[in-house]
Amino acid sequence: MMHTIKDGNRESASGVPFQKSEHDFTLIIFGASGSLAKLKLFPSIYQLHLEKRTPKDFKVIGYARTPLSQEAFIEEFKDAVRAKFKDNTDEKILDAVAKNVSYVSGQYDVKADYADLKKHLAHTEGVNKNRIRLAYLSTPPSVFDAVIRQLGQINFNTTLGKLRLIIEKPFGHNLKTAKYLETVLKRKFDHDQVFLLDHYLGKEPVFNLLSLRYANPILTSLIHGQYIDNIQVNGLESLGTEGRAGYFDSVGSLRDMVQSHLFQILAFLTMDLPTKITSDSIHRAKRKLIESLSIRDIKRSVVRGQYQGYLKEAGVEPESKTETFTSLRLFINEKNWRNVPIYLRTGKKLTQQLTSVVIEFKPQEVQKNNKKLQPNKLIIQLQPFERIEFHLLTKMGGSEIDFVPLNTGKPIYCSGDCLDEHSRLILEAIKGDKMLFLEFPEIYAAWKVIDKITGYFEKNNPPLEGYEPGSYGPKGAAPLLKKGIQWHNTHAS
Ligand code: BG6
């Protein structure tokens, strides 16, 4: 990693200081005994401290229903960090972080428990009230309502500002419930206090999609419906439901992955580029793009699958019809994009983890010996390895004019201020910058598309194709593509 150290602070090779929390803070994690907190949030706090991004005074308060002693919670916190960083865990740093960690057990809908939490905060924070307080909702969405209402009833503001709420997706289950969530929030919280988190926006490669377009006018002019034959966005996972089957089974991959992560990636790739990058201009452009997504002939545009063995998992309904795989064909209803199919694909327990976008350009009309020339492609892999490939053609040697593929590609390694997504987003929320968070209008636009599809499912009960774990998903996903096109699968390290 290229960086230097100046006045004890780290900075990139070009002299940009690494982001750190500019304010003392208290982070209250609701749902602190759950998997999201353990898998993502506890390791992020540790990473922030390890990387010297934490302020002098920070506190982390876990809140959950499970009765636990302080010692037991701190052990859970430490175990979660060790599970992620394994042998690289710095035990000294971990002990130092753990000194700032404590726990409150309470119900999500009992006012007296929130009053206890407030007392605990006063005791833990001591005299220093000059801090940002954040409440992170990493609970199941079914209790968002209760937590938001209770937090709104007690004054948790500090001298530095009002309590900030970080809410992790999903934002509702459909358009109606998303609107209800906004209504509940609006009753007690200002727009500036609410941070709607889709963790993909904290991933460096995802935001880099937009940055690449800004920095490279050549891409800006090429990413235009007039030149493009089709686009693919892939979000393949090799993991299954990882102890979250109860939640996942009530949601399915269309709502879990497509409504949020894949639509966001697609928006960064294809939305109009605002001339000035501000949080508002980015949100407006994303919203416009998502509002223009349309699905034609749903029956022939969606493939749903469920991996074999899913029904036997704890937390899954024995006859569940929930999809663990979705692929679909959409269009962007804008003049230049109207006939460019957009293919999206996501699924669990597939043969590989791969998040990528593939832009296939319109092929050259010239043909050689009745053979069509291969189209140019731009492949941007986001996970697990970031890489950009251009597929061009070059003439073979000799007097005959014939072509062979010329693939240029370079792995990209984060070379500056690199943090994992939750660490980055926590810092952004402390800063009060909403650029990397969502806004309700784009969420509504996404639900409108999804509701149309789920409405069709409910009415017509389309087939759910089984697939083998470790495969590329149901066979039916292939014919969704135009003739001659294949799903992009491979990735290189
Ligand atoms: C979450 C989904 O939002 O994203 C999970 O709820 C999914 O089902 C996860 O596994 C994927 O995130 P990542 O960072 O592993 O690509």
mmCIF file of C-alpha atoms and ligand atoms in Angstrom, residues 36 40 168-170 197-200 203 235-237 239-242 244 247-248 251-253 255-257 260-261 346-348 353-355 383 421-422, ligand 1:
data_model
loop_
_atom_site.group_PDB
_atom_site.id
_atom_site.type_symbol
_atom_site.label_atom_id
_atom_site.label_comp_id
_atom_site.label_asym_id
_atom_site.label_seq_id
_atom_site.Cartn_x
_atom_site.Cartn_y
_atom_site.Cartn_z
ATOM 1 C CA LEU A 36 -24.448 -8.574 11.032
ATOM 2 C CA LYS A 40 -19.219 -6.826 9.948
ATOM 3 C CA GLU A 168 -29.030 -1.084 7.146
ATOM 4 C CA LYS A 169 -31.078 -2.403 4.237
ATOM 5 C CA PRO A 170 -33.692 -3.764 3.572
ATOM 6 C CA LEU A 197 -27.021 2.104 4.367
ATOM 7 C CA ASP A 198 -26.465 -0.279 1.460
ATOM 8 C CA HIS A 199 -23.015 -1.640 2.244
ATOM 9 C CA TYR A 200 -22.143 -2.007 -1.464
ATOM 10 C CA LYS A 203 -17.072 -0.848 -1.333
ATOM 11 C CA GLY A 235 -23.638 -10.758 -8.125
ATOM 12 C CA LEU A 236 -22.722 -14.404 -7.630
ATOM 13 C CA GLU A 237 -22.090 -15.788 -4.183
ATOM 14 C CA LEU A 239 -21.850 -18.805 0.336
ATOM 15 C CA GLY A 240 -25.354 -19.834 1.367
ATOM 16 C CA THR A 241 -27.575 -18.080 3.875
ATOM 17 C CA GLU A 242 -24.886 -18.209 6.604
ATOM 18 C CA ARG A 244 -29.585 -15.927 8.286
ATOM 19 C CA TYR A 247 -34.509 -13.683 7.412
ATOM 20 C CA PHE A 248 -33.555 -14.669 3.889
ATOM 21 C CA VAL A 251 -37.145 -12.093 1.408
ATOM 22 C CA GLY A 252 -35.479 -14.042 -1.449
ATOM 23 C CA SER A 253 -32.694 -12.946 -3.752
ATOM 24 C CA ARG A 255 -35.509 -8.342 -2.857
ATOM 25 C CA ASP A 256 -32.274 -9.092 -1.015
ATOM 26 C CA MET A 257 -29.743 -8.460 -3.804
ATOM 27 C CA SER A 260 -30.491 -2.895 -3.637
ATOM 28 C CA HIS A 261 -26.954 -3.897 -4.593
ATOM 29 C CA THR A 346 -27.462 -13.229 -8.561
ATOM 30 C CA GLY A 347 -27.601 -16.367 -6.482
ATOM 31 C CA LYS A 348 -26.338 -18.173 -3.437
ATOM 32 C CA GLN A 353 -18.082 -15.488 -5.801
ATOM 33 C CA LEU A 354 -18.099 -12.894 -8.543
ATOM 34 C CA THR A 355 -19.430 -9.379 -8.745
ATOM 35 C CA GLN A 383 -15.245 -8.801 -6.306
ATOM 36 C CA GLU A 421 -17.151 -1.008 3.569
ATOM 37 C CA HIS A 422 -18.637 -0.740 7.057
HETATM 38 C C1 BG6 B 1 -26.387 -8.559 1.944
HETATM 39 C C2 BG6 B 1 -27.398 -9.636 1.694
HETATM 40 O O1 BG6 B 1 -26.964 -7.300 1.786
HETATM 41 O O2 BG6 B 1 -25.304 -8.711 1.017
HETATM 42 C C3 BG6 B 1 -26.762 -11.015 1.818
HETATM 43 O O3 BG6 B 1 -28.460 -9.517 2.647
HETATM 44 C C4 BG6 B 1 -25.577 -11.116 0.872
HETATM 45 O O4 BG6 B 1 -27.698 -12.038 1.529
HETATM 46 C C5 BG6 B 1 -24.620 -9.951 1.106
HETATM 47 O O5 BG6 B 1 -24.918 -12.328 1.128
HETATM 48 C C6 BG6 B 1 -23.513 -9.942 0.075
HETATM 49 O O6 BG6 B 1 -22.560 -9.001 0.460
HETATM 50 P P1 BG6 B 1 -21.025 -9.147 0.069
HETATM 51 O O7 BG6 B 1 -20.380 -7.953 0.664
HETATM 52 O O8 BG6 B 1 -20.566 -10.436 0.678
HETATM 53 O O9 BG6 B 1 -20.962 -9.198 -1.427
#
